[in-house]
Coordinates of C-alpha atoms in Angstrom, one line a residue:
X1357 CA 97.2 60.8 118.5
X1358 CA 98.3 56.9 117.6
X1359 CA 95.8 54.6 116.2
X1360 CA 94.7 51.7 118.7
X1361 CA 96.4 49.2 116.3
X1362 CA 99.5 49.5 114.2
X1363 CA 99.3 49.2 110.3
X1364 CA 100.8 50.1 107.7
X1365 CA 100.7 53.6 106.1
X1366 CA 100.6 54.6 102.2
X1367 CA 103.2 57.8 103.0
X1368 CA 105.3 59.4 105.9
X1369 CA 106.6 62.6 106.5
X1370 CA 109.1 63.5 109.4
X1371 CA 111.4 65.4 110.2
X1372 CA 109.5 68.2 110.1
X1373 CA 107.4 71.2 112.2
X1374 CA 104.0 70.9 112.3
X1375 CA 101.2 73.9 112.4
X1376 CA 98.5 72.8 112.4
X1377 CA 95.9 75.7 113.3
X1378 CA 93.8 72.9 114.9
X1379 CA 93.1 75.0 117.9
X1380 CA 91.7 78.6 117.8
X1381 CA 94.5 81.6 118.9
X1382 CA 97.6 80.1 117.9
X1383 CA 99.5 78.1 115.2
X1384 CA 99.3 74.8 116.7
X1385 CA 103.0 74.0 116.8
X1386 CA 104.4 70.7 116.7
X1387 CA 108.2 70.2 116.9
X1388 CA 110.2 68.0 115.5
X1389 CA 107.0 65.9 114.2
X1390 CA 106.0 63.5 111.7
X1391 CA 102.8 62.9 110.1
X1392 CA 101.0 59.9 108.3
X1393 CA 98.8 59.0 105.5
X1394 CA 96.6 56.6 104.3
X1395 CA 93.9 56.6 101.6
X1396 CA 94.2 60.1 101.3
X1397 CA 93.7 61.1 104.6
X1398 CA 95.9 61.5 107.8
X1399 CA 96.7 58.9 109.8
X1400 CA 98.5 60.1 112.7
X1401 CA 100.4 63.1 113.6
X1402 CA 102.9 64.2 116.6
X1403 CA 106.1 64.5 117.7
X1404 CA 108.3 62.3 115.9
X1405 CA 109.8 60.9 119.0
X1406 CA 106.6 59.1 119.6
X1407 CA 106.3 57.1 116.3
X1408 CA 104.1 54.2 117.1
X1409 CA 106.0 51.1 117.8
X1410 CA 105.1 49.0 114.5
X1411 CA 103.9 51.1 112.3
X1412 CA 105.6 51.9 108.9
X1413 CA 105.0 53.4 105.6
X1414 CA 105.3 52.7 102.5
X1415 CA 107.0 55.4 101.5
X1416 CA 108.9 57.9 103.4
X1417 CA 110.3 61.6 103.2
X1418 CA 112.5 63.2 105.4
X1419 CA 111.1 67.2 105.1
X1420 CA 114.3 68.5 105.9
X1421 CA 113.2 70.4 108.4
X1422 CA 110.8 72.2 107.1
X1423 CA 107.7 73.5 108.1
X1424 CA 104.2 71.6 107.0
X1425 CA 100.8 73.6 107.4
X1426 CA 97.1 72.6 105.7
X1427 CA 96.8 73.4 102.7
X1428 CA 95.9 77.1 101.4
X1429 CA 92.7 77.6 100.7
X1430 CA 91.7 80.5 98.0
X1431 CA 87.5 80.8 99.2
X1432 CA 86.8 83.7 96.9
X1433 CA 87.7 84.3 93.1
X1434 CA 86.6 85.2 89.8
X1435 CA 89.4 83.8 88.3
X1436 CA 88.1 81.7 85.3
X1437 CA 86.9 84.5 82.7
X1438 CA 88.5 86.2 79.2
X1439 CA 89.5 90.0 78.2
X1440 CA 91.1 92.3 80.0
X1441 CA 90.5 95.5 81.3
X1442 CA 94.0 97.2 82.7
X1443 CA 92.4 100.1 80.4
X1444 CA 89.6 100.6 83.4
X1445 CA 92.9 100.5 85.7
X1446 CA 94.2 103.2 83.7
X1447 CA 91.0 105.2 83.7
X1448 CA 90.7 105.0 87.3
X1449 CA 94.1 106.6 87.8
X1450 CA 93.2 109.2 86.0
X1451 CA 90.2 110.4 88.4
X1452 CA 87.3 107.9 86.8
X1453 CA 85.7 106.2 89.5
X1454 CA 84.6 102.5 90.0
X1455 CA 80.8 103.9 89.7
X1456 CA 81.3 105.6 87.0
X1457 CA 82.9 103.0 84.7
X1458 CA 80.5 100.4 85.5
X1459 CA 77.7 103.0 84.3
X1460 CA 79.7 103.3 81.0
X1461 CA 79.2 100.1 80.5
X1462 CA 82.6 98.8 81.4
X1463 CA 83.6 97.1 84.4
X1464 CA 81.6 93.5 84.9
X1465 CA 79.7 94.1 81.5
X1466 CA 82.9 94.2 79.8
X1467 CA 84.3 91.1 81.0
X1468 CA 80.7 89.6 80.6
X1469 CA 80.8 90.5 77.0
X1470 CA 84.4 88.8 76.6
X1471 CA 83.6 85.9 78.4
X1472 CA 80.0 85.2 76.2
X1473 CA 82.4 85.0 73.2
X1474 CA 85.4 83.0 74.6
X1475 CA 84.7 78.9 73.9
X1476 CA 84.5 76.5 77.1
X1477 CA 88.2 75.1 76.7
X1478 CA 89.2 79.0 75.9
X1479 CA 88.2 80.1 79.1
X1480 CA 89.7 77.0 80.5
X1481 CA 92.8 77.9 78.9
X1482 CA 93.0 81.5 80.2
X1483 CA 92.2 80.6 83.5
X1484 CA 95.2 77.4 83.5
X1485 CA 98.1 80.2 84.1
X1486 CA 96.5 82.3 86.8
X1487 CA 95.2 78.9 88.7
X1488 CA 98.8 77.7 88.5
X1489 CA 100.4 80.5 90.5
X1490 CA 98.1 80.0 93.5
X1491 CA 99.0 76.0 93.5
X1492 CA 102.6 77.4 93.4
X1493 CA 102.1 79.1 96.4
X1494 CA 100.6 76.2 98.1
X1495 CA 96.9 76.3 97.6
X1496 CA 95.0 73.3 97.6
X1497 CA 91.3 74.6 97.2
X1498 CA 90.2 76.8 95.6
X1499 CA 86.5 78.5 94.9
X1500 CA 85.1 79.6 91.2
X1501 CA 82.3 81.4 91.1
X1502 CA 80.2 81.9 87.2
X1503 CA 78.7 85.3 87.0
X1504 CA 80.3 86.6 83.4
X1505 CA 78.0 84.9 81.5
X1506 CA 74.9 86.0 82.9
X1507 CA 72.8 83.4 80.5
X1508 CA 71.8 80.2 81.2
X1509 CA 74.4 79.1 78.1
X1510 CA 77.1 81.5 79.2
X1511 CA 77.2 80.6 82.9
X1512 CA 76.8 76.7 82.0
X1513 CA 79.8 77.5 80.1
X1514 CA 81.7 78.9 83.2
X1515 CA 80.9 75.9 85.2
X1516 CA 81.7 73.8 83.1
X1517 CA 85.2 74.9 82.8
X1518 CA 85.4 75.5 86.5
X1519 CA 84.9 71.8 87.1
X1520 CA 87.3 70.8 84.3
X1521 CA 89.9 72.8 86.1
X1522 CA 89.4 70.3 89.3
X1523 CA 90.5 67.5 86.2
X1524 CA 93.1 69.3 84.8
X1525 CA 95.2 70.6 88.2
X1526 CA 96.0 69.0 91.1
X1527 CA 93.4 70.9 92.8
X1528 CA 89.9 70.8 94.7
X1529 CA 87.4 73.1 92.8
X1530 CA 84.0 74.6 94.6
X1531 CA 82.1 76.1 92.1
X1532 CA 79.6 79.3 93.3
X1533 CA 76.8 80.4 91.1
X1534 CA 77.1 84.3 90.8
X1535 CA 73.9 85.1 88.0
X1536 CA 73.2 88.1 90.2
X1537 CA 76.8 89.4 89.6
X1538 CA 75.3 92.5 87.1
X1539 CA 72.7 93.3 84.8
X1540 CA 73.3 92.3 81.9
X1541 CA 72.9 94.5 79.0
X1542 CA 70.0 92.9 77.2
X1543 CA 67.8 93.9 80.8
X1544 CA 68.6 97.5 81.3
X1545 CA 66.4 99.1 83.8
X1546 CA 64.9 95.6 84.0
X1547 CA 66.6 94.8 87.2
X1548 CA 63.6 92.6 88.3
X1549 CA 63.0 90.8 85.2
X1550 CA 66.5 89.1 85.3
X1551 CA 65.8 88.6 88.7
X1552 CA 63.0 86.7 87.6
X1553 CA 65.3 85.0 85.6
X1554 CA 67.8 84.2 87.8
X1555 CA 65.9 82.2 90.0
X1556 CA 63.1 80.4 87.8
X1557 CA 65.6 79.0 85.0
X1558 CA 69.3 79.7 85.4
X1559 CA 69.6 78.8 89.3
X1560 CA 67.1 75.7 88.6
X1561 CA 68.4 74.6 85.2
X1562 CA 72.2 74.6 87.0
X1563 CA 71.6 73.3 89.8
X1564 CA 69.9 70.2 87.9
X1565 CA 73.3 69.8 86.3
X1566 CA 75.1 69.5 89.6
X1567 CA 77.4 71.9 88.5
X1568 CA 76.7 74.5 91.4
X1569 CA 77.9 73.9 94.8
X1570 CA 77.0 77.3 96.5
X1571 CA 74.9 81.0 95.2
X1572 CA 76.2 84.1 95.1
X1573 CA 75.1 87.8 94.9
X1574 CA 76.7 91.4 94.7
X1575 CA 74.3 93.0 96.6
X1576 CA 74.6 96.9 96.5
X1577 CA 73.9 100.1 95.1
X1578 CA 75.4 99.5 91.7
X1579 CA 74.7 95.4 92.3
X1580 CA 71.0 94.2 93.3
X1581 CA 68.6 95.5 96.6
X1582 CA 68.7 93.3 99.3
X1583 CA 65.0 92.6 98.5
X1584 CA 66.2 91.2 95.6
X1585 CA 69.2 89.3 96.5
X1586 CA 66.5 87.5 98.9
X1587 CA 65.0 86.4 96.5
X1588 CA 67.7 85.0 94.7
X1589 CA 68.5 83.4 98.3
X1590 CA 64.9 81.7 98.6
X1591 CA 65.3 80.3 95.2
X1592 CA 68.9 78.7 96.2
X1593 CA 67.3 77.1 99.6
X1594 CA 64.3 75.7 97.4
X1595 CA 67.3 73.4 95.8
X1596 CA 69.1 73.4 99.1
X1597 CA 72.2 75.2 98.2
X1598 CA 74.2 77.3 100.7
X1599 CA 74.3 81.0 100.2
X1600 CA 77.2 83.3 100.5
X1601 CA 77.3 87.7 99.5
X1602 CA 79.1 90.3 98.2
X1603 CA 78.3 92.6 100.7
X1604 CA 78.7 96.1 102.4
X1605 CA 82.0 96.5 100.1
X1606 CA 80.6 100.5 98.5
X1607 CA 77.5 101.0 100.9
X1608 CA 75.5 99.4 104.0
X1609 CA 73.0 97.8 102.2
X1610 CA 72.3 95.0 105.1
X1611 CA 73.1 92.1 103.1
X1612 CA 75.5 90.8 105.7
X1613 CA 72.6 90.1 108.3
X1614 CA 70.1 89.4 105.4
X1615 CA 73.1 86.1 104.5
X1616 CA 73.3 85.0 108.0
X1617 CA 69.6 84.9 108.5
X1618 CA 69.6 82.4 105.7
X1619 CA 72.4 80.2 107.6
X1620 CA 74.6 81.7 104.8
X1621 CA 78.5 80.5 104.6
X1622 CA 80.1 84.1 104.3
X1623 CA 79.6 87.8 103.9
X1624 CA 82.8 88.9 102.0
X1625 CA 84.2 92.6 101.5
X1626 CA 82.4 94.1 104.4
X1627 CA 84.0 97.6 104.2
X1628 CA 80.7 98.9 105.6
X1629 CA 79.7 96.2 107.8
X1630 CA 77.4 97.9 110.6
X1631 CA 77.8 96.7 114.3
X1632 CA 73.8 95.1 113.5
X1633 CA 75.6 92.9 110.9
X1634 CA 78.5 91.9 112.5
X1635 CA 75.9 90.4 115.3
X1636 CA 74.0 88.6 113.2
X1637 CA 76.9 87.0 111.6
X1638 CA 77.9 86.3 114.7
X1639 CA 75.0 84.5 116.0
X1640 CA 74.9 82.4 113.1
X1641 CA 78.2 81.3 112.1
X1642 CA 78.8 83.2 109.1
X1643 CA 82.5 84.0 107.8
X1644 CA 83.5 87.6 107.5
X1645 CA 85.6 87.1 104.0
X1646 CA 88.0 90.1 103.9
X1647 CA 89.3 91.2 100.5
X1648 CA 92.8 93.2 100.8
X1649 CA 93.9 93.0 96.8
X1650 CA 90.6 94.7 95.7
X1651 CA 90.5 97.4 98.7
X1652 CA 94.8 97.8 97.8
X1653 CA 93.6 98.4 93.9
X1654 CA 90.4 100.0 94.6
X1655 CA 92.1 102.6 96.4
X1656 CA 89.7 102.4 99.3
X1657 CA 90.2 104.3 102.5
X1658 CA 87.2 102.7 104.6
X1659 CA 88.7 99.4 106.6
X1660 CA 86.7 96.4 107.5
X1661 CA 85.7 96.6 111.2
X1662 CA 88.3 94.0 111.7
X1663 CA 88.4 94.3 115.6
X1664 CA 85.2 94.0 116.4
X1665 CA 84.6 90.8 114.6
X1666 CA 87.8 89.8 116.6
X1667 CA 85.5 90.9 119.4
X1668 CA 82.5 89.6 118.5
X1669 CA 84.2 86.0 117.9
X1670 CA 83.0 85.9 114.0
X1671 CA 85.8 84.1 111.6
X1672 CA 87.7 86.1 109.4
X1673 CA 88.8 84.7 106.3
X1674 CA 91.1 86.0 103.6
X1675 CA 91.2 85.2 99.9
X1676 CA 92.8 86.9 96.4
X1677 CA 89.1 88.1 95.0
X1678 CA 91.0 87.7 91.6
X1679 CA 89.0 89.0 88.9
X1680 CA 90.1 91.3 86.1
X1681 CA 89.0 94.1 87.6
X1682 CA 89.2 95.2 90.8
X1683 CA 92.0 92.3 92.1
X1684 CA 94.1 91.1 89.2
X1685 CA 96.4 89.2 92.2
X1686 CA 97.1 85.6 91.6
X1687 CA 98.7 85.4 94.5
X1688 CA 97.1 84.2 98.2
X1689 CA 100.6 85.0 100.0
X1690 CA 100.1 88.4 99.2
X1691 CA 97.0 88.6 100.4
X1692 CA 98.1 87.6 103.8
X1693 CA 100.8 90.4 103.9
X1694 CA 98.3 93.0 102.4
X1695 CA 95.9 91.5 105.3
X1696 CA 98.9 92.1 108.0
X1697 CA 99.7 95.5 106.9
X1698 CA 96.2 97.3 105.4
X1699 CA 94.5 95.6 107.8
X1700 CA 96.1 94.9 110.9
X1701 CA 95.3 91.5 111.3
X1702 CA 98.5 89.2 112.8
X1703 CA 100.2 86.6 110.6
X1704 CA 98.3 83.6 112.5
X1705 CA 95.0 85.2 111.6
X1706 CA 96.1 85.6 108.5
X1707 CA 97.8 81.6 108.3
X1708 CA 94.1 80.9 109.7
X1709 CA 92.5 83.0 107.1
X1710 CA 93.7 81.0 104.3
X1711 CA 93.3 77.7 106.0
X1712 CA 90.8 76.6 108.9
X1713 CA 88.8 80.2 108.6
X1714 CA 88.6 79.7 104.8
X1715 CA 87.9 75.9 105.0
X1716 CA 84.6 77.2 106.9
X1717 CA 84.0 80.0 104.1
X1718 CA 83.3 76.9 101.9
X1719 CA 81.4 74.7 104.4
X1720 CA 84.3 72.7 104.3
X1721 CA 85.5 72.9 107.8
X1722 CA 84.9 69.1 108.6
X1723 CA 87.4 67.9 105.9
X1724 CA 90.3 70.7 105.3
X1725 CA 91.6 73.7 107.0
X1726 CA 93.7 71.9 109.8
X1727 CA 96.0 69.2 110.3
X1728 CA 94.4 66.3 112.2
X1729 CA 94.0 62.6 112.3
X1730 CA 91.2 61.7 109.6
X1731 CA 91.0 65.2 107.5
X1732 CA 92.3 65.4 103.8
X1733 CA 95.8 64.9 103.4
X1734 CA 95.9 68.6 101.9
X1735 CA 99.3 70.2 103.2
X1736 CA 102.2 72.5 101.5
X1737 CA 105.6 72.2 103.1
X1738 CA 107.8 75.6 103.5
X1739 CA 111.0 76.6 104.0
X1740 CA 111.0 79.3 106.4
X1741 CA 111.9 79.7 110.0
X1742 CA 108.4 80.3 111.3
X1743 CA 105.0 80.3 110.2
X1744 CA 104.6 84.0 110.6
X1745 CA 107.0 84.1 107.5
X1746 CA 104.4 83.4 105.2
X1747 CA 102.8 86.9 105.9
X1748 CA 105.9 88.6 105.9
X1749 CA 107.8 88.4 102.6
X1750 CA 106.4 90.7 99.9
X1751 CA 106.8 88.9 96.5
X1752 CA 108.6 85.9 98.1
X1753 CA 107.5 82.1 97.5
X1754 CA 109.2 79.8 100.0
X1755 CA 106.8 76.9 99.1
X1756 CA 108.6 73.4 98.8
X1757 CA 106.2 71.2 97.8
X1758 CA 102.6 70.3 98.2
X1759 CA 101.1 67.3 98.7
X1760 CA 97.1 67.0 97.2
X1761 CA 94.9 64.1 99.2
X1762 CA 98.3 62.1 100.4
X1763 CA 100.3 62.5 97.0
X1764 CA 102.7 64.9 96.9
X1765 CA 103.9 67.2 93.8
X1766 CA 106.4 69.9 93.1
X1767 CA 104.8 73.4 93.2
X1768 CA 106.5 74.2 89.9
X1769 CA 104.8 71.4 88.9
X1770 CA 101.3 72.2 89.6

């Protein structure tokens, strides 16, 4: 893992245990290791013990011993909106269903209506304290997607702040464009009108703006039809943005294999995935995203098929989903355990979940996920004994520091 000629390096950790989830089925361990940096990106890694004659850094830090994996990566959240709607919580303990308050008018439509009044540095604002417990806990990159504005003004809005959080916070923001998140209230029983406006002025006029990196739909029986969720998929590929679905979470409404037959990054909830869909994903690369906080606050009973998309090879990411309704959870670490224990999934498929699996997610794979010479210098230190302690404590936060594109910071500091 050396370079072929010594130089100097910008920063050097050793003293340390390396994970680096760089090979599929395990955590990657490396002992006793140090790792490089320069201009961002890593340098060289191994066993300390086999330093390069030579070489030296600018700066170094002795970790202590701790343990250094990528970065966490949160690949699915709503996390940027205003209101709050623990009174729908409230109602659903007392025997109202999901269904049923979103036909009321409540659920999305009541955070859309918040979020159309909130101002751009509002929403910015509410958003700063949630963001800042996931960098606490070690993320590094995290997704946004629009979808409570559900006008072209509204979702600009969302965007907009999404990208200011990326300048705010040391953290990397992908931003997903989610129009076909509900129907708004001004299109009732219009379902294909807004369609028609989704993809002929708010997916064209945002995606001139570069403020889009990725589309979104919530395709099912209280969402959109898969007929029209392709739609919104052809107008995305006319502009040559990646796709990615809420899918199969209430109903099978095939929108897992309708995403992969457009090359699409990831199907996420997939309570309902068929065996039809779990093929196709398979055949085309597509992430399963699994969801554990809004199955945990849903109340749900039916499990994603997690074993057979062990079986049939697909990559299973994990992420918060935190939105104010369904997954208030600003916390990713939790999200591993609840993916360990709801689920059944191991703590290194839940480590890779959150980093190399989630990296991919985000068509990202290339750049984060895994430690290894010439990827982003994205990487949160921990003190723990193993890595499988970062799926095992429940409300526990043994995150040391962080370091964003070579430079480290203090989680408290994020």
């Amino acid at each position: 893992m050396a370079e072929t000629r010594p130089r100097q390096w910008d920063a050097l950790w050793q003293n340390t245990h390396l994970a680096t989830l760089a090979q599929p089925g395990g955590y990657g361990e490396i002992h006793d290791g140090a790792i490089a940096v320069r201009d961002g990106r890593i340098a060289w890694m191994g066993k300390r013990a086999d330093l390069p004659a030579g070489c030296h850094a600018a700066v170094e830090h002795d970790a202590g011993g701790a343990w250094l994996t990528p970065g966490l990566i949160d690949c699915h959240t709503h996390i940027l909106y205003a209101g709050n709607r623990s009174d729908e919580f409230e109602a659903r303990l007392n025997g109202v269903a999901y269904e049923e308050i979103a036909r009321r008018g409540g659920g999305i439509l009541s955070t859309v209506r918040a979020t159309r009044a909130a101002s751009e540095d509002d929403l910015l604002a509410a958003s700063l304290p949630r963001i800042r417990a996931l960098l606490a806990e070690g993320v590094t990159t995290l997704e946004i997607k629009s979808g409570y504005g559900l006008d072209l003004e509204s979702e600009a809005k969302m965007l907009r702040a999404a990208r200011r959080v990326g300048d705010t916070l040391p953290v990397r923001v992908k931003t997903t464009f989610l129009g076909a998140h509900a129907l708004p209230e001004e299109y009732k029983g219009q379902a294909d009108a807004y369609i028609d406006l989704v993809c002929q002025k708010l997916l064209p006029a945002l995606a001139d703006t570069g403020l889009v990196d990725a589309v979104d739909a919530f395709c099912e029986n209280i969402g959109f039809s898969r007929a029209q969720t392709e739609r919104v998929f052809q107008a995305a590929a006319s502009r040559g943005l990646p796709v990615k679905l809420h899918a199969e979470q209430l109903s099978d409404q095939e929108g897992a294999a309708l995403t992969a037959r457009y090359g699409g990054l990831s199907a996420d909830h997939l309570e309902y995935l068929s065996e039809q869909g779990i093929a196709a994903m398979a055949a085309a690369g597509t992430v399963a995203v699994l969801l554990p906080g809004a199955f945990y606050f849903l109340r749900e009973t039916r499990f994603p098929p997690v074993q057979a998309l062990r079986e049939a090879g697909v990559p299973i990411a994990i992420a918060t989903d935190c939105n104010p309704g369904t997954s208030p959870m600003t916390s990713l670490l939790l999200a591993m355990n609840m993916a360990c224990t709801l689920f059944r999934m191991t703590p290194q498929e839940a480590l890779a979940a959150t980093t190399i699996h989630a990296a991919k997610a985000l068509g990202l794979q290339e750049t984060l996920g895994s430690l290894a010479v010439g990827k982003a210098a994205d990487f949160a230190l921990w003190d723990i004994d193993r890595p499988g302690d970062l799926a095992y404590a429940i409300g526990g936060n043994p995150c040391r520091s962080v370091v964003n594109g070579g430079v480290p910071r203090q989680p408290a500091l994020a």
